[in-house]
Amino acid sequence: TPKYLKDYRPPAYWIDKIDLQFDLADDQTIVTSTMKIRRNNDVSDKLTPLVLDCRDLDIISVVADDMVLCSADYELTPETFTLPRVPELFVLEIKNRLVPHNNTALEGLYRSGRTFCTQCEAQGFRRITCFPDRPDVMTLFSCIITAEKKKYPVLLSNGNPVASGDLDNGRHYVKWEDPFKKPSYLFALVAGDLSCIEDHFTTFSGKNITLKIFVEHENKDKCSHAMKSLKESMAWDEERFGREYDLDLYQIVAVNDFNMGAMENKGLNIFNSKYVLAKTETATDTDFMNIQRVIAHEYFHNWTGNRITLKNWFQLSLKEGLTVFRDQEFSSDLNSRAVQRISDVRKLRTFQFPEDAGSMAHPVRPESYIEMNNFYTMTVYEKGSEVIRMMFEILGRELFRKGMDLYFARFDGQAVTTEDFVQIMEEASGIDLSQFRLWYSQSGTPRIKVKREYDSANRTLTIHLTQNTPPDHNQSEKKPLHIPVKYGLVSLSDSNGNSEPSGNSEPNGNSEPHRNPEQNDHILHLKEQHQTFTFNDIAPETRPSLFREFSAPVIIENDFSAEDLAFLMANDTDEFNRWDAAQQLYFMELKRIIGLLQDEKASNPDKTYNDMAPPLSEHLVNAFRESLCNTTLDRALIAQTITLPGESEIAQQYDPIDVDAIHRARQIMKQTIAEKLATELDDIIDLCSKADPEDLSHEAMADRSLKNIALSYIGSLDSTSSHQIIHKHYINAMNMTDKIGALSILCNSTCEESTLNQALAQFHLMWREDPLVLDKWFTVQASSTRPGTLENIKALTCHPDFSWRNPNRVRSVMSILGTGNPYIFHRKDGNGYAFFAEKIIQLDKINSQIAARLAGAFNHWKKYDLQRRTLMQQQLEIMVNTPDLSRDVYEIVSKALSA
Ligand code: ARG
Ligand code: ZN
C-alpha cells in the first residue's frame, strides 16, 4: 500500500539518545540498542502506543527501564515492533541478531568482500535495529564496535573515536560518538582490514581537519585523485557558500558492492569504489570527472542534507536537488562551465525527460510512493537541481546567496521541507515565487513553442511564446509555470545583442515581463500560457537566442530553419546555445532521413533499412566541417558539438518509435560524415594525439575526447583500413581513456570477429584482477550493435567473472542492455524483452532495489509499434504475476501496466 504526503504526522515519540553496540563475528552480529525515549506531547498521550520500524528482525531480548519483557509484552510483525503502553520518559534496550553475509539486498548491515559495511538511506536502519526510522526523528548516536582484531583492525562509525582497546579472545573495540543529532538514515558502520590514506585540510577559521580514505590494500595507489577532490570541495564550499566543516575528522570508505553511487553518512561517507579509485592506467577521463563530482556531492550534503535534513521522504529533493545544483556549480567553477552544462543537459534530456513522460512520472516533490528507494530518480535529482538553478537565475547570484545564508541560519539542526526552502528564498529576495512553486508539485516537461515575427517597416522583432505541459496520471490539467527565459539577440553587427523587450504587445491583459533592477537583466519571465515580447530597433537577420545556458528544463520547439541554426552555431555568444543549435540541426536532418527510410520501406516492404542509404544534406556536412575545423574553439566543446544525439534521445521525438530506422539514420549520418570529411578527421586525430597520457589537465582531456569521437567516425566505416586504424590506436593506447575508447569503437565496428575477439581476450587477461576495469570489458560488449550481441550478452551473464550479487557488474551488462542499447533490447523477435524479464525475476530474490531499476526499461512500452508493445506487455504481465515479487519491482511493473 502506498504512503502519502498528505498523511504525514509528526512522530509520536522522540529518541533523545541511542547507544549502539555491534558485536561482529563471521557467522552473526549481535546488535544491542539502548534508547532514551520521550513522548512527543504535542501529538501523543499515555494511550499512544510506541511503534518502532523494523524489517525481519530476530529479537533476542527487550528490557524497558530495567524490566525484562517477554514476547507477550510487545507485538512483533515483519515490519513493526509495538509497545502498547509506555511511560512519558523511559529507557528501552533491544538486543537482536543479524546475519550480514546473507544480506544480498545491500541495505542495512552487509558484507562487501571481507568488509562489514552499512547502507541506511532511505529505510535500511530498520534492518539493523528497531527504531522510528524516519528522517524527522533526530537523535544523538554513540556506537561501540567489537570484533576480532586481526581480521578487522579498522572499526569505524560516525563522529569521533572516544575510546578503544583490546578485549579477550583476540578481540578489540572502538567507541564512536557523534556530537550532532542526526536521523537514522545517516548512521554508518564499517569494519575490515583496510588501508588508510591520510591528509589534512585547514578551514577558514583555522581548524585542522584530518581526512582519511579507506580502501583495500591493493588500491592504495588509486586514492590521490579522490583526496585532491575532497580538499577542492572543502575549499569551494567555504568560498562559494561560506560553509565550514564541523567535525575534526572526515572519513571515506570505498566498497566494491554498493547499490548506488555513494552515501553521505555523517563523518563517514561510504562510496561505491567506482567513485573513489582512479589512476590513468585504469580509469577514464570521465571516471576522473565523476569522482570529483561525487566526492563533492557527498561532502556538500554535510550542510545540505545532514545539518539541515528532511521532514519526510517526500522532501528528498530538498537535499538532493540542492546538492546536485551545488556539485554542478562546483564542477563548472573548477572545470569548463559550458562543457559541464552540456553534459548535465544531455543527461537531463536523455534520462529525465523520458521519465517525466512515462509511467513513473512524478513531481519533484512526490505525493506518494510504494517503495521509497524507487524515488531516487532523475526527476528528484536532476530536475530538482534545475528547479534550484531557475531560482538562482530569477533571484540572481547575490540574492540567491543571501537566501542560502538565511536557510542555513534559520534551519540548522532541523528537519524541513522544500516549501521552507522556497519561503526563505522569497524572504531573502522579496521576489514572489508563488507561481514558481508549481515546479515542485506538477509533473511533466513543459513544451515551449516559439514563433517569431519581424516587422521590417518598424524594425521590431516579436516573439510569441506558448507553454503547454501534457496531462498525465498525476494531474489531468496542467497549469502554466513561471519559466525564466534567458535570452540574447544575435546579429552580425552586434552578436552580443541584448536589447530589452519593449513590453507586451498582447492586447488581452498579458502581464509585463517581470522586471526588477536587482535581477538578471536578460531574462524574460514566461508566466502565462501565451505571452508576447516585442523588441524595438532590431536589424533584419537578427536571431533570438532563447533559453541560454538552458535556463529552464523544458522542451523548446523553435521555428528555426537550417540556415538560422547554422547562423547561431557560428555566431551565438552563448556556448551552450551554439552547441544546442548544432544538436537541433542534427535532429532536423535525422528526422528527414528517418522519414525517407520509412517512405522507402512503405513502398518496398521486403527491403531492410540496411539496404537503404538516402543521401545526407550538403549543408549538414558543411556545418559539421565548420565546427570540426574551428581552431579558435575549446576542443572539449568541439568534441561535444560533433557528438550526435543518442538513439534514445532521438526516440523521444517519435510515437511510435521506429528503433531500426533511428539506428540506421544515425549510422548513415556518421558514415557519410566520415567519408566526406576523412582528411579533416585524420588531421584532428593527429593533432589531438600529442597529449601526455598521464596529463589530466583540461586541455589534455579535451584533446582525448575530440580524438576519440573523431576516431568513432572513422570506425563507423565498413573498410579494413579504417578497422586497422582503430586497432592500431587500441594497441598503442597508453591510458584507459584511449584503451577502452578504441576497444568500444572496435566492438561497434564491422571488423573481423577474430580481430575483435583477440583484442577482448587480451584486455581480459590484462585486467581480470581489477573489478572496475573488468566492468568496462563487460560494458563495451553489452553496448555493441553487431549481430549476435544479444546472444553474447546472454553468454556474458554466464561468464565466470559475472556475478548477480555485485551491482556494478550487473549494471555493466544489464543496465547497458536495458537503457543503453535500444537497438538490441528492442529486437523485433522479443528475445531481448524475454531475457531481460527473466533475469529481473531472478535478481529480485537477490537484490530487489537493482531489479526494480532494471524493470524501468519497460516503462515506455506503449510508445512502440504494436508487435513490440504486445511483447513488452507480455513480459510485464509475467513479472507482475510472479509470486512473492518485491515491493520495489511490483511498484515499477504495476505502474507501467496501468499507465
Ligand atoms: N543520498 C545518496 C546520494 O545521493 C544516495 C543514497 C540513495 N540510496 C538508496 N538506497 N536509495 O548521495
Ligand atoms: Zn545526494
mmCIF file of N, CA and C in Angstrom, residues 511-566:
data_model
loop_
_atom_site.group_PDB
_atom_site.id
_atom_site.type_symbol
_atom_site.label_atom_id
_atom_site.label_comp_id
_atom_site.label_asym_id
_atom_site.label_seq_id
_atom_site.Cartn_x
_atom_site.Cartn_y
_atom_site.Cartn_z
ATOM 1 N N SER A 511 0.588 40.070 -18.793
ATOM 2 C CA SER A 511 1.344 40.959 -17.918
ATOM 3 C C SER A 511 2.662 41.372 -18.543
ATOM 4 N N GLU A 512 3.187 42.455 -18.066
ATOM 5 C CA GLU A 512 4.520 42.934 -18.430
ATOM 6 C C GLU A 512 5.546 41.875 -18.046
ATOM 7 N N PRO A 513 6.627 41.791 -18.813
ATOM 8 C CA PRO A 513 7.680 40.899 -18.326
ATOM 9 C C PRO A 513 8.140 41.368 -16.939
ATOM 10 N N HIS A 514 8.283 40.430 -16.059
ATOM 11 C CA HIS A 514 8.685 40.679 -14.685
ATOM 12 C C HIS A 514 10.001 41.459 -14.682
ATOM 13 N N ARG A 515 10.032 42.581 -14.005
ATOM 14 C CA ARG A 515 11.249 43.403 -14.041
ATOM 15 C C ARG A 515 11.619 43.795 -12.635
ATOM 16 N N ASN A 516 12.863 43.714 -12.331
ATOM 17 C CA ASN A 516 13.366 44.094 -11.018
ATOM 18 C C ASN A 516 14.800 44.488 -11.226
ATOM 19 N N PRO A 517 15.171 45.707 -10.845
ATOM 20 C CA PRO A 517 16.508 46.199 -11.176
ATOM 21 C C PRO A 517 17.628 45.303 -10.623
ATOM 22 N N GLU A 518 17.374 44.615 -9.525
ATOM 23 C CA GLU A 518 18.441 43.806 -8.959
ATOM 24 C C GLU A 518 18.536 42.427 -9.615
ATOM 25 N N GLN A 519 17.593 42.135 -10.471
ATOM 26 C CA GLN A 519 17.605 40.813 -11.084
ATOM 27 C C GLN A 519 18.486 40.782 -12.308
ATOM 28 N N ASN A 520 18.757 39.582 -12.739
ATOM 29 C CA ASN A 520 19.442 39.429 -14.004
ATOM 30 C C ASN A 520 18.649 40.136 -15.081
ATOM 31 N N ASP A 521 19.330 40.993 -15.832
ATOM 32 C CA ASP A 521 18.643 41.844 -16.796
ATOM 33 C C ASP A 521 18.109 41.087 -18.000
ATOM 34 N N HIS A 522 18.685 39.986 -18.314
ATOM 35 C CA HIS A 522 18.371 39.405 -19.610
ATOM 36 C C HIS A 522 17.512 38.160 -19.508
ATOM 37 N N ILE A 523 16.482 38.258 -18.692
ATOM 38 C CA ILE A 523 15.556 37.149 -18.541
ATOM 39 C C ILE A 523 14.148 37.607 -18.878
ATOM 40 N N LEU A 524 13.471 36.845 -19.715
ATOM 41 C CA LEU A 524 12.039 37.040 -19.922
ATOM 42 C C LEU A 524 11.331 36.098 -18.957
ATOM 43 N N HIS A 525 10.284 36.591 -18.324
ATOM 44 C CA HIS A 525 9.549 35.741 -17.388
ATOM 45 C C HIS A 525 8.257 35.282 -18.036
ATOM 46 N N LEU A 526 8.255 34.063 -18.488
ATOM 47 C CA LEU A 526 7.065 33.488 -19.097
ATOM 48 C C LEU A 526 6.203 32.913 -17.984
ATOM 49 N N LYS A 527 5.008 33.488 -17.819
ATOM 50 C CA LYS A 527 4.133 33.047 -16.723
ATOM 51 C C LYS A 527 2.748 32.630 -17.201
ATOM 52 N N GLU A 528 2.355 33.186 -18.342
ATOM 53 C CA GLU A 528 1.034 32.849 -18.883
ATOM 54 C C GLU A 528 1.192 31.695 -19.859
ATOM 55 N N GLN A 529 0.070 31.193 -20.323
ATOM 56 C CA GLN A 529 0.170 30.159 -21.333
ATOM 57 C C GLN A 529 0.720 30.720 -22.647
ATOM 58 N N HIS A 530 0.199 31.918 -23.048
ATOM 59 C CA HIS A 530 0.760 32.614 -24.217
ATOM 60 C C HIS A 530 1.312 33.936 -23.747
ATOM 61 N N GLN A 531 2.458 34.295 -24.258
ATOM 62 C CA GLN A 531 2.989 35.615 -23.962
ATOM 63 C C GLN A 531 3.787 36.107 -25.148
ATOM 64 N N THR A 532 3.768 37.425 -25.311
ATOM 65 C CA THR A 532 4.406 38.019 -26.470
ATOM 66 C C THR A 532 5.404 39.057 -26.002
ATOM 67 N N PHE A 533 6.582 39.040 -26.581
ATOM 68 C CA PHE A 533 7.611 40.003 -26.228
ATOM 69 C C PHE A 533 8.077 40.698 -27.505
ATOM 70 N N THR A 534 8.108 42.037 -27.467
ATOM 71 C CA THR A 534 8.497 42.780 -28.661
ATOM 72 C C THR A 534 9.784 43.551 -28.396
ATOM 73 N N PHE A 535 10.707 43.448 -29.342
ATOM 74 C CA PHE A 535 11.985 44.164 -29.239
ATOM 75 C C PHE A 535 12.028 45.232 -30.328
ATOM 76 N N ASN A 536 12.451 46.437 -29.941
ATOM 77 C CA ASN A 536 12.477 47.556 -30.895
ATOM 78 C C ASN A 536 13.853 47.762 -31.489
ATOM 79 N N ASP A 537 13.842 48.397 -32.656
ATOM 80 C CA ASP A 537 15.067 48.760 -33.349
ATOM 81 C C ASP A 537 15.994 47.559 -33.536
ATOM 82 N N ILE A 538 15.439 46.578 -34.171
ATOM 83 C CA ILE A 538 16.175 45.333 -34.377
ATOM 84 C C ILE A 538 16.520 45.217 -35.858
ATOM 85 N N ALA A 539 17.799 44.955 -36.120
ATOM 86 C CA ALA A 539 18.235 44.798 -37.502
ATOM 87 C C ALA A 539 17.623 43.545 -38.099
ATOM 88 N N PRO A 540 17.321 43.573 -39.411
ATOM 89 C CA PRO A 540 16.862 42.324 -40.040
ATOM 90 C C PRO A 540 17.961 41.273 -39.882
ATOM 91 N N GLU A 541 17.633 40.032 -40.075
ATOM 92 C CA GLU A 541 18.631 38.956 -39.925
ATOM 93 C C GLU A 541 19.091 38.778 -38.480
ATOM 94 N N THR A 542 18.324 39.298 -37.528
ATOM 95 C CA THR A 542 18.663 39.077 -36.124
ATOM 96 C C THR A 542 17.928 37.830 -35.638
ATOM 97 N N ARG A 543 18.664 36.926 -35.015
ATOM 98 C CA ARG A 543 18.012 35.735 -34.456
ATOM 99 C C ARG A 543 17.996 35.812 -32.935
ATOM 100 N N PRO A 544 16.852 35.460 -32.355
ATOM 101 C CA PRO A 544 16.836 35.401 -30.900
ATOM 102 C C PRO A 544 17.525 34.118 -30.437
ATOM 103 N N SER A 545 18.319 34.246 -29.396
ATOM 104 C CA SER A 545 18.928 33.064 -28.777
ATOM 105 C C SER A 545 18.218 32.892 -27.441
ATOM 106 N N LEU A 546 17.317 31.911 -27.369
ATOM 107 C CA LEU A 546 16.450 31.761 -26.201
ATOM 108 C C LEU A 546 16.901 30.602 -25.319
ATOM 109 N N PHE A 547 16.518 30.688 -24.060
ATOM 110 C CA PHE A 547 16.881 29.651 -23.081
ATOM 111 C C PHE A 547 18.393 29.445 -23.032
ATOM 112 N N ARG A 548 19.119 30.584 -23.024
ATOM 113 C CA ARG A 548 20.581 30.481 -22.943
ATOM 114 C C ARG A 548 20.991 29.703 -21.696
ATOM 115 N N GLU A 549 22.046 28.962 -21.832
ATOM 116 C CA GLU A 549 22.544 28.073 -20.760
ATOM 117 C C GLU A 549 21.449 27.123 -20.279
ATOM 118 N N PHE A 550 20.475 26.897 -21.119
ATOM 119 C CA PHE A 550 19.328 26.050 -20.788
ATOM 120 C C PHE A 550 18.691 26.533 -19.489
ATOM 121 N N SER A 551 18.094 27.717 -19.550
ATOM 122 C CA SER A 551 17.625 28.362 -18.326
ATOM 123 C C SER A 551 16.370 27.735 -17.727
ATOM 124 N N ALA A 552 15.762 26.769 -18.394
ATOM 125 C CA ALA A 552 14.612 26.063 -17.805
ATOM 126 C C ALA A 552 14.530 24.648 -18.382
ATOM 127 N N PRO A 553 14.114 23.685 -17.565
ATOM 128 C CA PRO A 553 14.048 22.278 -18.032
ATOM 129 C C PRO A 553 12.813 22.029 -18.879
ATOM 130 N N VAL A 554 12.824 22.533 -20.080
ATOM 131 C CA VAL A 554 11.662 22.467 -20.972
ATOM 132 C C VAL A 554 12.077 21.943 -22.343
ATOM 133 N N ILE A 555 11.081 21.517 -23.104
ATOM 134 C CA ILE A 555 11.326 21.130 -24.493
ATOM 135 C C ILE A 555 11.008 22.344 -25.357
ATOM 136 N N ILE A 556 11.980 22.784 -26.125
ATOM 137 C CA ILE A 556 11.818 24.005 -26.901
ATOM 138 C C ILE A 556 11.520 23.628 -28.347
ATOM 139 N N GLU A 557 10.406 24.149 -28.863
ATOM 140 C CA GLU A 557 10.066 23.918 -30.270
ATOM 141 C C GLU A 557 10.243 25.221 -31.026
ATOM 142 N N ASN A 558 11.427 25.381 -31.609
ATOM 143 C CA ASN A 558 11.772 26.595 -32.326
ATOM 144 C C ASN A 558 11.165 26.610 -33.720
ATOM 145 N N ASP A 559 11.110 27.797 -34.322
ATOM 146 C CA ASP A 559 10.700 27.852 -35.723
ATOM 147 C C ASP A 559 11.914 28.115 -36.613
ATOM 148 N N PHE A 560 13.080 27.672 -36.181
ATOM 149 C CA PHE A 560 14.305 27.943 -36.921
ATOM 150 C C PHE A 560 14.433 27.080 -38.176
ATOM 151 N N SER A 561 14.994 27.688 -39.217
ATOM 152 C CA SER A 561 15.358 26.924 -40.411
ATOM 153 C C SER A 561 16.785 26.416 -40.238
ATOM 154 N N ALA A 562 17.207 25.567 -41.157
ATOM 155 C CA ALA A 562 18.586 25.071 -41.108
ATOM 156 C C ALA A 562 19.577 26.237 -41.187
ATOM 157 N N GLU A 563 19.246 27.277 -41.982
ATOM 158 C CA GLU A 563 20.167 28.430 -42.073
ATOM 159 C C GLU A 563 20.234 29.182 -40.747
ATOM 160 N N ASP A 564 19.068 29.365 -40.114
ATOM 161 C CA ASP A 564 19.070 30.030 -38.806
ATOM 162 C C ASP A 564 19.989 29.280 -37.842
ATOM 163 N N LEU A 565 19.858 27.959 -37.842
ATOM 164 C CA LEU A 565 20.640 27.153 -36.896
ATOM 165 C C LEU A 565 22.132 27.231 -37.195
ATOM 166 N N ALA A 566 22.466 27.173 -38.502
ATOM 167 C CA ALA A 566 23.877 27.282 -38.876
ATOM 168 C C ALA A 566 24.420 28.643 -38.450
#
